[in-house]
PDB file of C-alpha atoms in Angstrom:
ATOM      1  CA  MET A   1     -23.191  86.319  16.864  1.00 43.00           C
ATOM      2  CA  LEU A   2     -20.857  90.120  17.099  1.00 48.00           C
ATOM      3  CA  SER A   3     -17.987  87.885  18.056  1.00 50.00           C
ATOM      4  CA  SER A   4     -18.829  86.622  13.689  1.00 54.00           C
ATOM      5  CA  CYS A   5     -18.163  90.109  12.396  1.00 69.00           C
ATOM      6  CA  GLN A   6     -15.088  91.256  14.090  1.00 90.00           C
ATOM      7  CA  GLU A   7     -13.572  87.141  12.687  1.00 93.00           C
ATOM      8  CA  SER A   8     -10.219  87.348  10.674  1.00 96.00           C
ATOM      9  CA  ILE A   9     -10.479  85.228   7.599  1.00 96.00           C
ATOM     10  CA  GLU A  10      -7.712  82.853   9.705  1.00 96.00           C
ATOM     11  CA  GLU A  11     -10.376  82.715  12.858  1.00 97.00           C
ATOM     12  CA  ARG A  12     -13.287  81.756  10.105  1.00 97.00           C
ATOM     13  CA  ALA A  13     -11.049  78.539   8.574  1.00 97.00           C
ATOM     14  CA  GLU A  14     -10.257  77.080  11.477  1.00 97.00           C
ATOM     15  CA  ARG A  15     -13.596  77.567  12.889  1.00 97.00           C
ATOM     16  CA  GLU A  16     -15.531  76.107   9.258  1.00 97.00           C
ATOM     17  CA  ALA A  17     -12.281  73.264   9.617  1.00 98.00           C
ATOM     18  CA  ARG A  18     -13.459  72.643  12.705  1.00 98.00           C
ATOM     19  CA  GLU A  19     -17.102  72.558  12.400  1.00 98.00           C
ATOM     20  CA  TYR A  20     -16.570  70.678   9.353  1.00 97.00           C
ATOM     21  CA  THR A  21     -14.776  67.551  11.213  1.00 98.00           C
ATOM     22  CA  LEU A  22     -16.815  67.290  14.120  1.00 98.00           C
ATOM     23  CA  LYS A  23     -19.734  67.420  11.825  1.00 98.00           C
ATOM     24  CA  TYR A  24     -19.512  65.336   8.970  1.00 98.00           C
ATOM     25  CA  CYS A  25     -15.963  62.914   9.346  1.00 98.00           C
ATOM     26  CA  PRO A  26     -15.480  60.652   8.468  1.00 98.00           C
ATOM     27  CA  THR A  27     -17.906  60.705   6.003  1.00 98.00           C
ATOM     28  CA  PRO A  28     -18.749  57.214   4.397  1.00 97.00           C
ATOM     29  CA  PRO A  29     -16.863  56.013   1.944  1.00 96.00           C
ATOM     30  CA  GLN A  30     -17.952  58.290  -1.695  1.00 96.00           C
ATOM     31  CA  ASN A  31     -15.870  57.328  -5.003  1.00 94.00           C
ATOM     32  CA  ASP A  32     -13.581  54.742  -2.715  1.00 96.00           C
ATOM     33  CA  VAL A  33     -13.033  58.148  -1.121  1.00 96.00           C
ATOM     34  CA  ILE A  34     -13.307  58.775   3.254  1.00 98.00           C
ATOM     35  CA  THR A  35     -13.301  62.545   4.831  1.00 98.00           C
ATOM     36  CA  ASP A  36     -11.690  62.131   7.757  1.00 98.00           C
ATOM     37  CA  SER A  37     -10.600  65.755   8.754  1.00 98.00           C
ATOM     38  CA  ILE A  38      -9.505  69.028   7.211  1.00 98.00           C
ATOM     39  CA  VAL A  39      -7.882  71.644   9.220  1.00 98.00           C
ATOM     40  CA  TYR A  40      -7.288  75.000   8.754  1.00 98.00           C
ATOM     41  CA  HIS A  41      -3.023  75.392   9.324  1.00 97.00           C
ATOM     42  CA  SER A  42      -2.468  79.687  10.395  1.00 96.00           C
ATOM     43  CA  ALA A  43       1.160  78.905   9.843  1.00 96.00           C
ATOM     44  CA  THR A  44       1.255  78.577   6.788  1.00 97.00           C
ATOM     45  CA  ARG A  45      -2.557  79.153   5.540  1.00 97.00           C
ATOM     46  CA  THR A  46      -3.524  76.352   4.000  1.00 98.00           C
ATOM     47  CA  TYR A  47      -6.856  74.717   4.358  1.00 97.00           C
ATOM     48  CA  SER A  48      -6.027  70.567   4.673  1.00 98.00           C
ATOM     49  CA  THR A  49      -8.498  67.646   3.602  1.00 98.00           C
ATOM     50  CA  TYR A  50      -7.081  65.161   4.886  1.00 98.00           C
ATOM     51  CA  MET A  51      -8.415  61.820   3.699  1.00 97.00           C
ATOM     52  CA  THR A  52      -8.587  57.623   2.665  1.00 98.00           C
ATOM     53  CA  PHE A  53      -8.325  56.031   0.370  1.00 97.00           C
ATOM     54  CA  THR A  54     -10.192  52.019   0.318  1.00 97.00           C
ATOM     55  CA  GLY A  55     -11.195  49.718  -2.387  1.00 96.00           C
ATOM     56  CA  LYS A  56     -10.265  49.415  -5.444  1.00 94.00           C
ATOM     57  CA  LEU A  57      -8.532  53.357  -4.774  1.00 94.00           C
ATOM     58  CA  ASP A  58      -6.352  52.339  -2.442  1.00 97.00           C
ATOM     59  CA  ASP A  59      -3.461  51.086  -4.633  1.00 96.00           C
ATOM     60  CA  ALA A  60      -0.152  52.619  -4.677  1.00 96.00           C
ATOM     61  CA  GLU A  61       0.111  51.483  -7.782  1.00 96.00           C
ATOM     62  CA  ILE A  62      -2.119  52.709  -9.299  1.00 94.00           C
ATOM     63  CA  ILE A  63      -1.808  56.198  -7.037  1.00 96.00           C
ATOM     64  CA  SER A  64       1.648  56.237  -9.258  1.00 95.00           C
ATOM     65  CA  ALA A  65       0.605  55.361 -12.558  1.00 96.00           C
ATOM     66  CA  HIS A  66      -2.546  57.733 -12.512  1.00 95.00           C
ATOM     67  CA  ASP A  67      -0.421  60.649 -10.354  1.00 92.00           C
ATOM     68  CA  GLY A  68      -1.164  62.858 -13.429  1.00 94.00           C
ATOM     69  CA  ASP A  69      -4.327  62.836 -13.501  1.00 95.00           C
ATOM     70  CA  ILE A  70      -5.552  62.569  -9.784  1.00 93.00           C
ATOM     71  CA  SER A  71      -3.847  65.553  -9.552  1.00 95.00           C
ATOM     72  CA  GLU A  72      -5.134  67.864 -12.587  1.00 96.00           C
ATOM     73  CA  LYS A  73      -8.907  66.255 -11.236  1.00 95.00           C
ATOM     74  CA  MET A  74      -8.202  67.589  -7.483  1.00 96.00           C
ATOM     75  CA  LEU A  75      -6.940  70.377  -9.349  1.00 98.00           C
ATOM     76  CA  GLN A  76     -10.046  71.279 -11.543  1.00 97.00           C
ATOM     77  CA  MET A  77     -11.767  70.451  -7.852  1.00 96.00           C
ATOM     78  CA  VAL A  78     -10.221  72.945  -6.751  1.00 97.00           C
ATOM     79  CA  ARG A  79     -10.361  75.324  -9.160  1.00 97.00           C
ATOM     80  CA  SER A  80     -14.264  75.023  -9.407  1.00 97.00           C
ATOM     81  CA  ASN A  81     -15.420  75.066  -5.811  1.00 96.00           C
ATOM     82  CA  THR A  82     -16.899  77.732  -5.528  1.00 95.00           C
ATOM     83  CA  GLY A  83     -18.225  77.177  -1.461  1.00 93.00           C
ATOM     84  CA  ILE A  84     -13.703  78.330  -1.098  1.00 96.00           C
ATOM     85  CA  ARG A  85     -13.579  81.391  -2.972  1.00 96.00           C
ATOM     86  CA  VAL A  86     -13.303  83.410  -0.375  1.00 96.00           C
ATOM     87  CA  TYR A  87     -10.215  81.110   0.897  1.00 97.00           C
ATOM     88  CA  LYS A  88      -8.697  81.446  -2.961  1.00 97.00           C
ATOM     89  CA  ASP A  89      -8.896  85.008  -3.044  1.00 96.00           C
ATOM     90  CA  ALA A  90      -7.397  85.421   0.512  1.00 97.00           C
ATOM     91  CA  GLY A  91      -3.895  83.205  -1.004  1.00 97.00           C
ATOM     92  CA  PHE A  92      -4.705  79.645   0.732  1.00 98.00           C
ATOM     93  CA  SER A  93      -2.449  76.643   0.086  1.00 98.00           C
ATOM     94  CA  PHE A  94      -5.131  73.343  -0.328  1.00 98.00           C
ATOM     95  CA  GLU A  95      -3.551  70.766   0.221  1.00 98.00           C
ATOM     96  CA  TYR A  96      -4.774  67.035   0.177  1.00 98.00           C
ATOM     97  CA  VAL A  97      -3.463  64.506   2.054  1.00 98.00           C
ATOM     98  CA  CYS A  98      -4.053  60.952   0.844  1.00 97.00           C
ATOM     99  CA  ARG A  99      -3.624  57.397   3.257  1.00 97.00           C
ATOM    100  CA  SER A 100      -3.980  54.108   2.279  1.00 98.00           C
ATOM    101  CA  GLN A 101      -6.960  52.302   4.470  1.00 97.00           C
ATOM    102  CA  LYS A 102      -5.432  49.024   4.416  1.00 96.00           C
ATOM    103  CA  GLU A 103      -1.737  50.319   5.095  1.00 95.00           C
ATOM    104  CA  LYS A 104      -2.888  52.864   7.850  1.00 87.00           C
ATOM    105  CA  ASP A 105       0.442  54.997   7.803  1.00 89.00           C
ATOM    106  CA  LYS A 106       0.861  54.778   4.033  1.00 96.00           C
ATOM    107  CA  THR A 107       0.540  58.035   2.973  1.00 97.00           C
ATOM    108  CA  LEU A 108      -0.823  56.927  -1.232  1.00 97.00           C
ATOM    109  CA  LEU A 109      -1.229  60.642  -2.278  1.00 97.00           C
ATOM    110  CA  HIS A 110      -0.174  64.526  -1.158  1.00 97.00           C
ATOM    111  CA  ILE A 111      -0.105  66.970  -2.947  1.00 97.00           C
ATOM    112  CA  THR A 112      -0.273  71.255  -2.301  1.00 98.00           C
ATOM    113  CA  PHE A 113      -1.919  73.528  -4.285  1.00 98.00           C
ATOM    114  CA  THR A 114      -0.470  77.090  -4.260  1.00 98.00           C
ATOM    115  CA  GLN A 115      -2.881  80.502  -5.375  1.00 97.00           C
ATOM    116  CA  LYS A 116      -0.322  80.128  -8.968  1.00 97.00           C
ATOM    117  CA  ASP A 117      -1.754  77.004  -9.303  1.00 97.00           C
ATOM    118  CA  TYR A 118      -5.640  77.071  -9.009  1.00 96.00           C
ATOM    119  CA  ASN A 119      -5.605  80.304 -10.191  1.00 92.00           C
ATOM    120  CA  SER A 120      -3.359  79.270 -13.511  1.00 80.00           C
ATOM    121  CA  ASP A 121      -5.337  78.550 -16.507  1.00 63.00           C
ATOM    122  CA  ASN A 122      -1.831  76.897 -17.455  1.00 50.00           C
ATOM    123  CA  LYS A 123      -1.596  73.895 -18.017  1.00 47.00           C
ATOM    124  CA  GLU A 124       1.008  71.171 -17.185  1.00 44.00           C
TER     125      GLU A 124
END
C-alpha cells in the first residue's frame, strides 16, 4: 500500500492498463467491438486501446465511408470519460487501434488523440 502512494502517474497508468487487461480482456462484443487490451507506452505517454471490430463494423468500406463520424464519436468519448481525467490532466495521448476479426492482420482504424484534440472545442 505504501508503494502505491509513491507511484508516479506513468507507473499508475501502466499498472491500471495491465490490471484492466488481465481482468476484463478480451471483453465480450458490445456494439460489434471487442476490447482486446489496453497498454500504456511510457516513451510516448500514450494510453493505447487495442480493439477488434466484428459483425457489421468489420468492413473496411464502411469504416472508410464513416471515418470522420467514427473519429468524432471516439473523440467525444475521450472528452467525456471521467475515468481517464487524471491522464488527460497529465497530457497523455489516447490511441485506438481497431483490427478486423475476419482479417486478423488488417487494421481498420488507427487514431490518436492528443491533449490539443481533447481539450479543444473546435470542430474540424
